[in-house]
PDB file of C-alpha atoms and ligand atoms in Angstrom:
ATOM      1  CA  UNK A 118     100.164  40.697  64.957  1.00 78.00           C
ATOM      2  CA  UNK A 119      99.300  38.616  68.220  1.00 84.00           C
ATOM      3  CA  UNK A 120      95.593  38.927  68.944  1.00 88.00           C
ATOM      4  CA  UNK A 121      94.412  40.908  72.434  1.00 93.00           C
ATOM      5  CA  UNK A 122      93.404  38.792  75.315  1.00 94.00           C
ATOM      6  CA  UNK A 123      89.456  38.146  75.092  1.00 95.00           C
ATOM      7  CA  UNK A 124      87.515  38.817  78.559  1.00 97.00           C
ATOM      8  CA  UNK A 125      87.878  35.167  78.637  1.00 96.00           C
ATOM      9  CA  UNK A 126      91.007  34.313  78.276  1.00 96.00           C
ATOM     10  CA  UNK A 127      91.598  36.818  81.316  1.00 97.00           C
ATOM     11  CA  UNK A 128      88.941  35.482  83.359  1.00 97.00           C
ATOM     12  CA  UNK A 129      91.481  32.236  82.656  1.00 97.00           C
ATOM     13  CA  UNK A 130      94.388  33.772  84.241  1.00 97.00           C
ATOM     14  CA  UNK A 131      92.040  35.438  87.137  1.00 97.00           C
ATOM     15  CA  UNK A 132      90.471  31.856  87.947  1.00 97.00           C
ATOM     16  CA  UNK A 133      93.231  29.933  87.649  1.00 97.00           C
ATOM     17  CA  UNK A 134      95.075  32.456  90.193  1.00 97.00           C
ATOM     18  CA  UNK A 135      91.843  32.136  92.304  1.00 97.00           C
ATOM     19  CA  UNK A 136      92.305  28.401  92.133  1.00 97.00           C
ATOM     20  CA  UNK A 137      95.723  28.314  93.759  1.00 96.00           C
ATOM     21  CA  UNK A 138      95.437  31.194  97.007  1.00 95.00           C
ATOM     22  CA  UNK A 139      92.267  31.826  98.719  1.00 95.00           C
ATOM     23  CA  UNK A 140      93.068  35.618  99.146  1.00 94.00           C
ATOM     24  CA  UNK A 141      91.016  38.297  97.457  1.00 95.00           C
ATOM     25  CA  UNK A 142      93.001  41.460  96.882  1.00 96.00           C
ATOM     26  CA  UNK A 143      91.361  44.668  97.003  1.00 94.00           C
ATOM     27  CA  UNK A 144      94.497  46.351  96.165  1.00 94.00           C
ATOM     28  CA  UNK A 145      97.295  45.949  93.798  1.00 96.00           C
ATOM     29  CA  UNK A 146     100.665  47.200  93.560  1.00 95.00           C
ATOM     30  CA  UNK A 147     103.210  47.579  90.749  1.00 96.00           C
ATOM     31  CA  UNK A 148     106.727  47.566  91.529  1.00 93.00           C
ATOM     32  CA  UNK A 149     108.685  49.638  89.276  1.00 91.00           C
ATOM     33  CA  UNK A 150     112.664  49.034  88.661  1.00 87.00           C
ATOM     34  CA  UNK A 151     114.663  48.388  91.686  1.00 84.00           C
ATOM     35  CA  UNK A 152     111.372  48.166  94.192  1.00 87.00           C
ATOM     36  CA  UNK A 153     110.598  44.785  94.619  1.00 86.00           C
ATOM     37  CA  UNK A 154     111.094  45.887  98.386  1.00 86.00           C
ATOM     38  CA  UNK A 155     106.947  46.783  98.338  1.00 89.00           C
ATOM     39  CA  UNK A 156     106.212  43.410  98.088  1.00 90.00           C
ATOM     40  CA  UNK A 157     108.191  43.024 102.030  1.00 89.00           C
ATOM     41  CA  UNK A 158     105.580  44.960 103.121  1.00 89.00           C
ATOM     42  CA  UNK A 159     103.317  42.489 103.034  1.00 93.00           C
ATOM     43  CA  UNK A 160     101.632  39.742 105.642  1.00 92.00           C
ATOM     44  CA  UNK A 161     100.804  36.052 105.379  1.00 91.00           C
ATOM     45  CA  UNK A 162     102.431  36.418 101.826  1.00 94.00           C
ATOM     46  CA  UNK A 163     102.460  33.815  99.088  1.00 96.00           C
ATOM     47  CA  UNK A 164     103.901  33.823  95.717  1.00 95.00           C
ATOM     48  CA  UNK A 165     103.086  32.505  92.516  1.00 96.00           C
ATOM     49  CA  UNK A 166     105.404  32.669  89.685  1.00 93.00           C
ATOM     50  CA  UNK A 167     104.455  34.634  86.319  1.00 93.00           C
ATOM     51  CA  UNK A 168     105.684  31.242  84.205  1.00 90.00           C
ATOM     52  CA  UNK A 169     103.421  29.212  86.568  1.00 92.00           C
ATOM     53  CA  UNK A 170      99.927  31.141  85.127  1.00 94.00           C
ATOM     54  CA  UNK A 171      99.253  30.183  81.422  1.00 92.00           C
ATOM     55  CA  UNK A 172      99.433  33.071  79.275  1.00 90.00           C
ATOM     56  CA  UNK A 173     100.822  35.300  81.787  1.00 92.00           C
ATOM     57  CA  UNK A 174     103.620  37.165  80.288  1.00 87.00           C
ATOM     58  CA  UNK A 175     106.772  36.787  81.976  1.00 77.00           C
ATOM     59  CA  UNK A 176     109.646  39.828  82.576  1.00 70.00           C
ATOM     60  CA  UNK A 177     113.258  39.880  80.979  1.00 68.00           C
ATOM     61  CA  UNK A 178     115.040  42.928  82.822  1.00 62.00           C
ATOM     62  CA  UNK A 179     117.412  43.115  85.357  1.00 59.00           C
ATOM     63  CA  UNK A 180     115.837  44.750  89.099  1.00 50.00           C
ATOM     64  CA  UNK A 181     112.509  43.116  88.185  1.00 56.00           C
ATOM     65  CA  UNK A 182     111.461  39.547  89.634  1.00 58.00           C
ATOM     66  CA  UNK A 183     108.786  37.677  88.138  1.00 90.00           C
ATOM     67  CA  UNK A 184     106.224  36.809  90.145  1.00 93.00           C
ATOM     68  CA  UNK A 185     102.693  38.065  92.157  1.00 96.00           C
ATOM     69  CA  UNK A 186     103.304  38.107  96.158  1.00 96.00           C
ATOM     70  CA  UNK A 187      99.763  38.166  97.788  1.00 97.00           C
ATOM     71  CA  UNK A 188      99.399  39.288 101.107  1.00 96.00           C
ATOM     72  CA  UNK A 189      97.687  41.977 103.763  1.00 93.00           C
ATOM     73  CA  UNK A 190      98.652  45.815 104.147  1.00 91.00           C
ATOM     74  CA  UNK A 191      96.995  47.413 107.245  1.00 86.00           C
ATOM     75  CA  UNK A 192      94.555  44.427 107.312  1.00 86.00           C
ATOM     76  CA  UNK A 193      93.654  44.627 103.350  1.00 89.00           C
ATOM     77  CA  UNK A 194      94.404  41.745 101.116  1.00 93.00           C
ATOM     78  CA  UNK A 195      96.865  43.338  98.457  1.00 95.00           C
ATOM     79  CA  UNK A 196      98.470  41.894  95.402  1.00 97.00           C
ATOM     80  CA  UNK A 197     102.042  43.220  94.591  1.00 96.00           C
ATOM     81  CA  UNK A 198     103.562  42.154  91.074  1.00 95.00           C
ATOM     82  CA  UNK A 199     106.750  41.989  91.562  1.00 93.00           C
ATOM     83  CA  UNK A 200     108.692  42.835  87.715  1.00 90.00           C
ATOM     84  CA  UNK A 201     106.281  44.791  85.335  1.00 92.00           C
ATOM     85  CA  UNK A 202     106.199  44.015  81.427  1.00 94.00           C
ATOM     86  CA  UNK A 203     107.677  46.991  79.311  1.00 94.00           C
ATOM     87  CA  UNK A 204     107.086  47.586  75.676  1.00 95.00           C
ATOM     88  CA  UNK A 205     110.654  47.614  74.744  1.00 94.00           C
ATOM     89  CA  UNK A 206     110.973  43.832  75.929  1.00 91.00           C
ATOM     90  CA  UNK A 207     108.926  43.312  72.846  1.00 92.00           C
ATOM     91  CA  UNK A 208     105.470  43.113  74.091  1.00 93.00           C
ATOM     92  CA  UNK A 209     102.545  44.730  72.492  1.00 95.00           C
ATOM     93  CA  UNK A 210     101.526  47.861  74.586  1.00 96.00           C
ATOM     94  CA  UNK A 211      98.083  46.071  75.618  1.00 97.00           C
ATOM     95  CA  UNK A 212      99.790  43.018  76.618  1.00 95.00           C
ATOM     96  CA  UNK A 213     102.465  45.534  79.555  1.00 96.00           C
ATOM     97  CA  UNK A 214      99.142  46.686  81.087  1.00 97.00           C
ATOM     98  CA  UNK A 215      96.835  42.838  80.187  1.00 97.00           C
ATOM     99  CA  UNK A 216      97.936  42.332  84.388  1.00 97.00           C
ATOM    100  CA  UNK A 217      95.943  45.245  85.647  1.00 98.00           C
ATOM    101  CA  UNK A 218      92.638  43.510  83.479  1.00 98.00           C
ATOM    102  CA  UNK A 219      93.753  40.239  85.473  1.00 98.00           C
ATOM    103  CA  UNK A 220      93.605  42.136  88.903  1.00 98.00           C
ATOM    104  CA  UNK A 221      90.337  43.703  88.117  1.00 98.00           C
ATOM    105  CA  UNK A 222      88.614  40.243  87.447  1.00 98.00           C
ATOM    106  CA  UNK A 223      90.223  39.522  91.097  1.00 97.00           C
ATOM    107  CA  UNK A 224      88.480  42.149  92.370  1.00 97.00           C
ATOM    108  CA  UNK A 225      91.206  44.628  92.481  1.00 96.00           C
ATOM    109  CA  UNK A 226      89.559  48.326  93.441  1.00 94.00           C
ATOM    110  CA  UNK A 227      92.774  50.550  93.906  1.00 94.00           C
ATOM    111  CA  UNK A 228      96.256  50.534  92.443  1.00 96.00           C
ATOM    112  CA  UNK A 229      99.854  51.966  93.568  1.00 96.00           C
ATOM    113  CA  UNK A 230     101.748  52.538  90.150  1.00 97.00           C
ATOM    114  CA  UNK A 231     105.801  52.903  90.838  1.00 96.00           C
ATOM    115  CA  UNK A 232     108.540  53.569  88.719  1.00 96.00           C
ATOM    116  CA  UNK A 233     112.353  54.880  88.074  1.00 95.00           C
ATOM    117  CA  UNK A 234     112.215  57.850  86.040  1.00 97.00           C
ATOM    118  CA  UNK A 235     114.571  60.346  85.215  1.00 97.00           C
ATOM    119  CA  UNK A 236     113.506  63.906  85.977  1.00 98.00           C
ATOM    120  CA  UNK A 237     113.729  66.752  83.530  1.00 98.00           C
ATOM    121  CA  UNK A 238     112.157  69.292  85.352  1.00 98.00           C
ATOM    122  CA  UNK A 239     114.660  71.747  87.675  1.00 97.00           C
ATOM    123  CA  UNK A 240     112.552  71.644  90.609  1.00 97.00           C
ATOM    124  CA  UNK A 241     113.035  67.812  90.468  1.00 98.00           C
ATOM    125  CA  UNK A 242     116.136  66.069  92.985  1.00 96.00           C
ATOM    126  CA  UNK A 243     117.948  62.885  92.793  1.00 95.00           C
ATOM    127  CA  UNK A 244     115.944  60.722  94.991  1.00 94.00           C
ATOM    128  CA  UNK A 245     112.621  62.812  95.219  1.00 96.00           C
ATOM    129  CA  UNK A 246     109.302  60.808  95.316  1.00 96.00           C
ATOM    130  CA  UNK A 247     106.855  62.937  92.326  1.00 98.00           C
ATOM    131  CA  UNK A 248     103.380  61.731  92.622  1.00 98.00           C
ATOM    132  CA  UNK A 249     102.281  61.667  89.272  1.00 98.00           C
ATOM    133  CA  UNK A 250      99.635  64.016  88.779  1.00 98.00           C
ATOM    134  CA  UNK A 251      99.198  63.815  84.933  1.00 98.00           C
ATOM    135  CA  UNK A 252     100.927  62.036  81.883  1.00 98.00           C
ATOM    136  CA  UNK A 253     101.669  62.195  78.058  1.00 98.00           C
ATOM    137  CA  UNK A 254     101.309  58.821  76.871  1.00 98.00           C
ATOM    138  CA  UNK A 255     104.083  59.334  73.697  1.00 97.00           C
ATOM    139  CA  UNK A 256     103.252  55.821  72.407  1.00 96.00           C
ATOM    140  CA  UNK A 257      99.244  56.344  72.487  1.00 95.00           C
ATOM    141  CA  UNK A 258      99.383  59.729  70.896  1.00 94.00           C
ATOM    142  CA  UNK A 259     101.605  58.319  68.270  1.00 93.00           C
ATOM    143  CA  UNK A 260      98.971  55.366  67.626  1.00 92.00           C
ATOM    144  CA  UNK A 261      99.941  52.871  69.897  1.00 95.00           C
ATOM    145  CA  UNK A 262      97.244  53.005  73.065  1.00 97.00           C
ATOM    146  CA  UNK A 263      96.937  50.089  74.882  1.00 97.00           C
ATOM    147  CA  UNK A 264      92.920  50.365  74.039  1.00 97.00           C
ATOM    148  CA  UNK A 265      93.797  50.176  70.685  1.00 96.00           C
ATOM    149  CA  UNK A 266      91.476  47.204  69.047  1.00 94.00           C
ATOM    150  CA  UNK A 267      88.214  45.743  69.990  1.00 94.00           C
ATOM    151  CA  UNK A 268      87.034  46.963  72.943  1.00 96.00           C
ATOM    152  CA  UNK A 269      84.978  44.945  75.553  1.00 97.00           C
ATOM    153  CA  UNK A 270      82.431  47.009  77.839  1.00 97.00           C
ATOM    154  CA  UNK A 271      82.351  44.179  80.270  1.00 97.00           C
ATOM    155  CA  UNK A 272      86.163  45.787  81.271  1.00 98.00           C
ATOM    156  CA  UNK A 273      85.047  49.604  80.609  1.00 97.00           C
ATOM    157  CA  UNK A 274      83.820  52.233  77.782  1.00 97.00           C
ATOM    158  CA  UNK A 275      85.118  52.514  73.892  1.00 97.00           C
ATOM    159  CA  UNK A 276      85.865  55.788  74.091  1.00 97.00           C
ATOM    160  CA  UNK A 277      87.581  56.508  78.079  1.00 97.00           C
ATOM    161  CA  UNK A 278      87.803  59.887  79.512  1.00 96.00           C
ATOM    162  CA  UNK A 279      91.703  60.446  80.861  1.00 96.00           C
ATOM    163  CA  UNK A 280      91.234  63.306  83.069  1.00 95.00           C
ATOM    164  CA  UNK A 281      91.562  62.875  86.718  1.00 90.00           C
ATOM    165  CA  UNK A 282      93.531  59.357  86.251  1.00 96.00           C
ATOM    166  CA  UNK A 283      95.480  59.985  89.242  1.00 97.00           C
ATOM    167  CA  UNK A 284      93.267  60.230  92.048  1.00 94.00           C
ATOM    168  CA  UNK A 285      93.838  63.531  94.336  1.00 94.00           C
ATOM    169  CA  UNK A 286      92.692  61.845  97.472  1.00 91.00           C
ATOM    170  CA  UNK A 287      94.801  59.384  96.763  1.00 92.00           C
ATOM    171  CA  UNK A 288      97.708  61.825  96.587  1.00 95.00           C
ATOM    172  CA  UNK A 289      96.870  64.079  99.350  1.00 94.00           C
ATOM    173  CA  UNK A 290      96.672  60.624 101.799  1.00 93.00           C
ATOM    174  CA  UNK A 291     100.471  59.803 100.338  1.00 94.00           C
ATOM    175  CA  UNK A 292     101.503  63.387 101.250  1.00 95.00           C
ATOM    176  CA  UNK A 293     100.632  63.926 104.629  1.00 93.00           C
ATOM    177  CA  UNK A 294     101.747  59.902 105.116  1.00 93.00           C
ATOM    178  CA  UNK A 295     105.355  61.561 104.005  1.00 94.00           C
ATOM    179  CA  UNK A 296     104.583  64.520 106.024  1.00 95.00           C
ATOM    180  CA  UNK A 297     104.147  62.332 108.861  1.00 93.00           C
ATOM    181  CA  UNK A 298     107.520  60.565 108.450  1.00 92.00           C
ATOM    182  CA  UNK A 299     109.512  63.769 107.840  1.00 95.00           C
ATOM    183  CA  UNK A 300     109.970  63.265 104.478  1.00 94.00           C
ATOM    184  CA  UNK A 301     107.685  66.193 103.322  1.00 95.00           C
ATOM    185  CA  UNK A 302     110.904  67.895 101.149  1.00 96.00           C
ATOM    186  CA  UNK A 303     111.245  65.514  98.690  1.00 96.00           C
ATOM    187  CA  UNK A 304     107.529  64.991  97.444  1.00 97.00           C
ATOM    188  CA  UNK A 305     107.039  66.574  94.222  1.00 98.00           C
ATOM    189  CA  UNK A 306     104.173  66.759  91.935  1.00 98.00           C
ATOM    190  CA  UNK A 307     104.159  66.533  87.909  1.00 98.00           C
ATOM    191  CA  UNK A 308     103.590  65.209  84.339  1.00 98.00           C
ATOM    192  CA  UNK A 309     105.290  61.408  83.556  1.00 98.00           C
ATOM    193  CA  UNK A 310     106.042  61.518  79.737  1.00 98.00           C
ATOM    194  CA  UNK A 311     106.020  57.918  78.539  1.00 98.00           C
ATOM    195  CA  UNK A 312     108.736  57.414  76.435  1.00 97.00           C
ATOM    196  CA  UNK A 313     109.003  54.030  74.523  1.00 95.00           C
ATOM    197  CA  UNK A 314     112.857  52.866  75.411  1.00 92.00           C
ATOM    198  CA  UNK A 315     115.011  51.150  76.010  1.00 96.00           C
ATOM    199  CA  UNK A 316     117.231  54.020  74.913  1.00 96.00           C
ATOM    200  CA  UNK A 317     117.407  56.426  77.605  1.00 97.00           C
ATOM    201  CA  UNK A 318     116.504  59.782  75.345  1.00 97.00           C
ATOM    202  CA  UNK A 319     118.639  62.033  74.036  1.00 97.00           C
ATOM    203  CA  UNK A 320     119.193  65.481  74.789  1.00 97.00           C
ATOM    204  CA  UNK A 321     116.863  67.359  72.174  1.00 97.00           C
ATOM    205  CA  UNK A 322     114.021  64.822  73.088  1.00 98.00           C
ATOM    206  CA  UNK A 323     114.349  65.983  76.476  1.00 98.00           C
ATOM    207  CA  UNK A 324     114.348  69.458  75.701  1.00 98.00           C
ATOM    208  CA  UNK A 325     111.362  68.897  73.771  1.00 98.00           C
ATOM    209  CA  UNK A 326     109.587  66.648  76.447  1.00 98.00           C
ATOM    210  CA  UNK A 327     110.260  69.617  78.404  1.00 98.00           C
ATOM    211  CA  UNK A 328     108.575  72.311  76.354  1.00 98.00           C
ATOM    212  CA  UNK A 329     105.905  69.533  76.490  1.00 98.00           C
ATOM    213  CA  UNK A 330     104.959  70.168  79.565  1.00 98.00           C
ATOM    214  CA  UNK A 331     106.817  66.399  80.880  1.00 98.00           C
ATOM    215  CA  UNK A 332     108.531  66.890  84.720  1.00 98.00           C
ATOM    216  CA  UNK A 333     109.874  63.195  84.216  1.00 98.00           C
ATOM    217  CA  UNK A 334     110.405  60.989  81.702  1.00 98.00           C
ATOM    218  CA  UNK A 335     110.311  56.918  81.774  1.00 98.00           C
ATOM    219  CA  UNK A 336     109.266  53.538  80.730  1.00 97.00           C
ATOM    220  CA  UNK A 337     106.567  52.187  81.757  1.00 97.00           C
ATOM    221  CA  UNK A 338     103.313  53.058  83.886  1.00 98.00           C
ATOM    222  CA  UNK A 339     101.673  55.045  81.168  1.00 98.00           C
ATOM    223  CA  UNK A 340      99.774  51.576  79.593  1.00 98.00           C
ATOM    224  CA  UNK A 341      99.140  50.216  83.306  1.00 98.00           C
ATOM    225  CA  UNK A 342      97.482  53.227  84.393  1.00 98.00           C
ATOM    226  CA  UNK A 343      95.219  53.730  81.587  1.00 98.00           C
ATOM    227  CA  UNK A 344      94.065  49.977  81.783  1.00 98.00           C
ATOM    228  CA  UNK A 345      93.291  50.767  85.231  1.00 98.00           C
ATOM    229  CA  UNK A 346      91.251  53.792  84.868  1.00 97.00           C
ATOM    230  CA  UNK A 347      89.176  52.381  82.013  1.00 98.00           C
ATOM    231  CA  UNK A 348      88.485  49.598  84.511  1.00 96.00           C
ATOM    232  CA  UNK A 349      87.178  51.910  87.428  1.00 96.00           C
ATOM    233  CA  UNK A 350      89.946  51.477  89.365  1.00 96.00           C
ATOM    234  CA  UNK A 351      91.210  54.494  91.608  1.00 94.00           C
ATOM    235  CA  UNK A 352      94.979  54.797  90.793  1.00 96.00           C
ATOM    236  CA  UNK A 353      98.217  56.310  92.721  1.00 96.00           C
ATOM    237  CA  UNK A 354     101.267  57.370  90.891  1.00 97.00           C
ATOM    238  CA  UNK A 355     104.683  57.685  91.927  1.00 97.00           C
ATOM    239  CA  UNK A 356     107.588  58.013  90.133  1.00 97.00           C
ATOM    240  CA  UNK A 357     111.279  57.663  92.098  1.00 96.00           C
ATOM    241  CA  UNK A 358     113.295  60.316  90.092  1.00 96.00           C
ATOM    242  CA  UNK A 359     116.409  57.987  89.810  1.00 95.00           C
ATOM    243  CA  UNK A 360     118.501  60.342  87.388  1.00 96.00           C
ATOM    244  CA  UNK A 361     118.873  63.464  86.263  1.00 96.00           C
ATOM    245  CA  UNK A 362     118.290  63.922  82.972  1.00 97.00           C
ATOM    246  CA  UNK A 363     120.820  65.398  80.683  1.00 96.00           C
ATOM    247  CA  UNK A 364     119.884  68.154  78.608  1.00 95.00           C
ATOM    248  CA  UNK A 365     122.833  69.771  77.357  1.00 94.00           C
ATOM    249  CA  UNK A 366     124.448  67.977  74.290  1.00 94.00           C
ATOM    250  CA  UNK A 367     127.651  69.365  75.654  1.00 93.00           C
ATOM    251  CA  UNK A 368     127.599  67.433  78.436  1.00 93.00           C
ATOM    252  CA  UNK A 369     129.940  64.539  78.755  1.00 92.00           C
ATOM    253  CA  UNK A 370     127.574  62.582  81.615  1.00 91.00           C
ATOM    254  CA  UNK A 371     125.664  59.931  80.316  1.00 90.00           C
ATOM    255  CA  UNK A 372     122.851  58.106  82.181  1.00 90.00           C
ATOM    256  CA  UNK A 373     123.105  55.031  83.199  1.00 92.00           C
ATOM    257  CA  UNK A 374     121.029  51.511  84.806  1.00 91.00           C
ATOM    258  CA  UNK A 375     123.353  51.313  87.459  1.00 91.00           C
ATOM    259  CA  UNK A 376     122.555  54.852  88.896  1.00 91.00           C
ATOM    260  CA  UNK A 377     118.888  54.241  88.553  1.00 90.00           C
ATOM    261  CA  UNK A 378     119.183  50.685  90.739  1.00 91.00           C
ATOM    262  CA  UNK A 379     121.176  52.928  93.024  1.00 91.00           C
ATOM    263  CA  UNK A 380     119.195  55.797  93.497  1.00 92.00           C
ATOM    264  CA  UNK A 381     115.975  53.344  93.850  1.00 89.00           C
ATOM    265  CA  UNK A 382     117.476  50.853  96.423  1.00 90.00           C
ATOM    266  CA  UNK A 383     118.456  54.322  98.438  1.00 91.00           C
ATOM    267  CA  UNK A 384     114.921  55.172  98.720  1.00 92.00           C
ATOM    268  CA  UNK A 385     113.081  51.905  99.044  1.00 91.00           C
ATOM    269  CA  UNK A 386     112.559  52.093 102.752  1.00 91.00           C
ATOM    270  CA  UNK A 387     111.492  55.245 102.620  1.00 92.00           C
ATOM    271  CA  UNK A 388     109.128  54.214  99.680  1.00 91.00           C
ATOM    272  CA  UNK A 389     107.882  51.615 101.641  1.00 90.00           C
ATOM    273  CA  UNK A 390     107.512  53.221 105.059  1.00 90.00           C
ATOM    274  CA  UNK A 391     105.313  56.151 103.172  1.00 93.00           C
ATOM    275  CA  UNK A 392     102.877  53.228 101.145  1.00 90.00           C
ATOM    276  CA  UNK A 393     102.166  51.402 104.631  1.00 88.00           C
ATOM    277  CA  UNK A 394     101.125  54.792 106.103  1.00 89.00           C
ATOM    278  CA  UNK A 395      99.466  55.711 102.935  1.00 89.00           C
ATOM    279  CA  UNK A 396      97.073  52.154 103.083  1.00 88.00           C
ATOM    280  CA  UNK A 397      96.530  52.689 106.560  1.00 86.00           C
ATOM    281  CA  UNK A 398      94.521  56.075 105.932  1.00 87.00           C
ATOM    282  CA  UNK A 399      93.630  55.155 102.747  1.00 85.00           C
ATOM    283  CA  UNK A 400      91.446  52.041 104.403  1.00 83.00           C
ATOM    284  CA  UNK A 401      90.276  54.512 107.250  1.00 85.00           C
ATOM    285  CA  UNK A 402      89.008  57.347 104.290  1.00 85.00           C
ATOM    286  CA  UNK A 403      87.753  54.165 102.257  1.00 82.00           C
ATOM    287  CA  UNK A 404      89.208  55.584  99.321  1.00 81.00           C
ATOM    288  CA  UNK A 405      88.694  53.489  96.841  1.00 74.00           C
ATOM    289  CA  UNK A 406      84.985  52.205  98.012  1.00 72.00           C
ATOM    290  CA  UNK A 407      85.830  48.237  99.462  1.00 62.00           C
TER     291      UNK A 407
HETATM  292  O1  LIG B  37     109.693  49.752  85.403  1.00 87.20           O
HETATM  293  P1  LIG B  37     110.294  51.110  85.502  1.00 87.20           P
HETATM  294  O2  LIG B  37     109.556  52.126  84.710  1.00 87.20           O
HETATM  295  O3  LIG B  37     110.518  51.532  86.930  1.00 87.20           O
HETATM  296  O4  LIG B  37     111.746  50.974  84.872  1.00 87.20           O
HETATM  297  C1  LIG B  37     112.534  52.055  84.380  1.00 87.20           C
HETATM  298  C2  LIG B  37     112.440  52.023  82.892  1.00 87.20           C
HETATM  299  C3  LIG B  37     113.441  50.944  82.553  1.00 87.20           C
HETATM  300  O5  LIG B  37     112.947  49.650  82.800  1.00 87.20           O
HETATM  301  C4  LIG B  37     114.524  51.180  83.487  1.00 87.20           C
HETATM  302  C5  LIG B  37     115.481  52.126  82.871  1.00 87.20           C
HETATM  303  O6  LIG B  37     116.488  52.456  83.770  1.00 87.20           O
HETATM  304  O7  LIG B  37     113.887  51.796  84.635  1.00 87.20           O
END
């Protein structure tokens, strides 16, 4: 079993990054499938490759790129990562969220979390924005928690409380930032069940994700967000219901890749256009405590 990254061998990857751009991010943000476009929101941008940072680990799927683009939002120094690391590529859970330990050591104090999911809930739409509010981390509960091994205090506590991840301020900045653009009607709110892929689930998982208590169902995040928290970082949530999810066995639809790159490059701008807003107040409130 491949051995978790030591404080040190993160303070590597955080130094060597310091080495090569002399920006300072105080806030990161991850780029789920099909929105890479976050990273255009940013100023003075530069970009450094994933393969380019020893021991970095580098992304395999289609709609992700592979690199870090570093640049200002609303006059704060950001860090985007553009492609995310998912547990079905074959990574250990820990080693999907190891990035998030790499932006804390760059003094990273708030983080957007994005991602395609498919929504199981009936008051979700195609295309709706649901700010995460809550999740069931399916892997962790089932023993494999990106915590999981020796634990270093210098990142955050053994035993991490996960209530109140998602930070309401957060949220309520990101709503009236859609409110302000219109776009009010299709920001939902609701539970993110992390499922462990890369099949998309069948129909009695779904049902029983649903009596659950899951809204939406997807890939990723889960591992990222829980690094984060454990760190002290505030953390935003947003999941771009891409699909619908099937729940009917009956049912001769099937869900596919293509209509989740759709569905997300349809909402992109809109993504984007509500984030800018959403830094702009969120610097203004001081949010997350620069
Ligand atoms: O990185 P995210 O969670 O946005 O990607 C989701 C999960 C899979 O990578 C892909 C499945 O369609 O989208």
């Amino acid at each position: 079993m491949e051995e978790k990254y030591s404080y040190e061998k993160i303070q590597e990857m955080a130094d060597n990054i310091k080495s090569r751009t002399s920006q300072r991010p105080k806030l990161g943000i991850i780029c789920g499938s099909g929105l890479g476009g976050l990273a255009d929101l940013l100023t003075n941008s530069e970009e450094m490759e994933y393969t380019s940072i020893p021991g970095f680990p580098v992304s395999t799927v289609k709609g992700h790129g592979g690199k870090l683009v570093f640049g200002k939002l609303e006059g704060v120094e950001c860090i985007c990562m553009k492609g995310r690391f998912h547990f079905y590529e074959g990574y250990p859970i820990w080693k999907c969220a190891a990035p998030v330990q790499v932006m804390k050591l760059l003094g990273v104090k708030g983080l957007i979390v994005t991602n395609a999911a498919g929504g199981i809930s009936s008051k979700l739409k195609l295309g709706d924005l649901m700010l995460i509010t809550d999740h069931i981390n399916l892997p962790g509960v089932t023993g494999n928690n990106p915590l999981r091994g020796p634990n270093d205090e210098r990142f955050g506590p053994r035993f991490p409380s996960t209530n109140a991840v998602y930070s309401k301020s957060f949220q309520n900045i990101f709503k009236k930032s859609a409110e302000d653009q219109g776009l009010l009607p299709i920001i939902k709110e609701g539970t993110y069940l992390m499922s462990s892929g890369p099949t998309y689930e069948s129909p009695a998982e779904l049902n029983w994700f649903k009596t659950i208590g899951a809204d939406a169902v997807g890939m990723s995040t889960v591992p990222e967000t829980v690094v984060a928290s454990w760190c002290g970082m505030v953390v935003l949530g947003i999941s771009l219901i891409t699909n619908i999810c099937i729940l009917d066995v009956e049912s001769t639809e099937e869900p596919t890749a293509e209509e989740v790159y759709e569905t997300a490059k349809m909402r992109s701008k809109n993504l984007q256009n509500i984030v800018r807003l959403t830094e702009k107040s969120a610097v203004e409130q001081n949010v997350w405590n620069i």
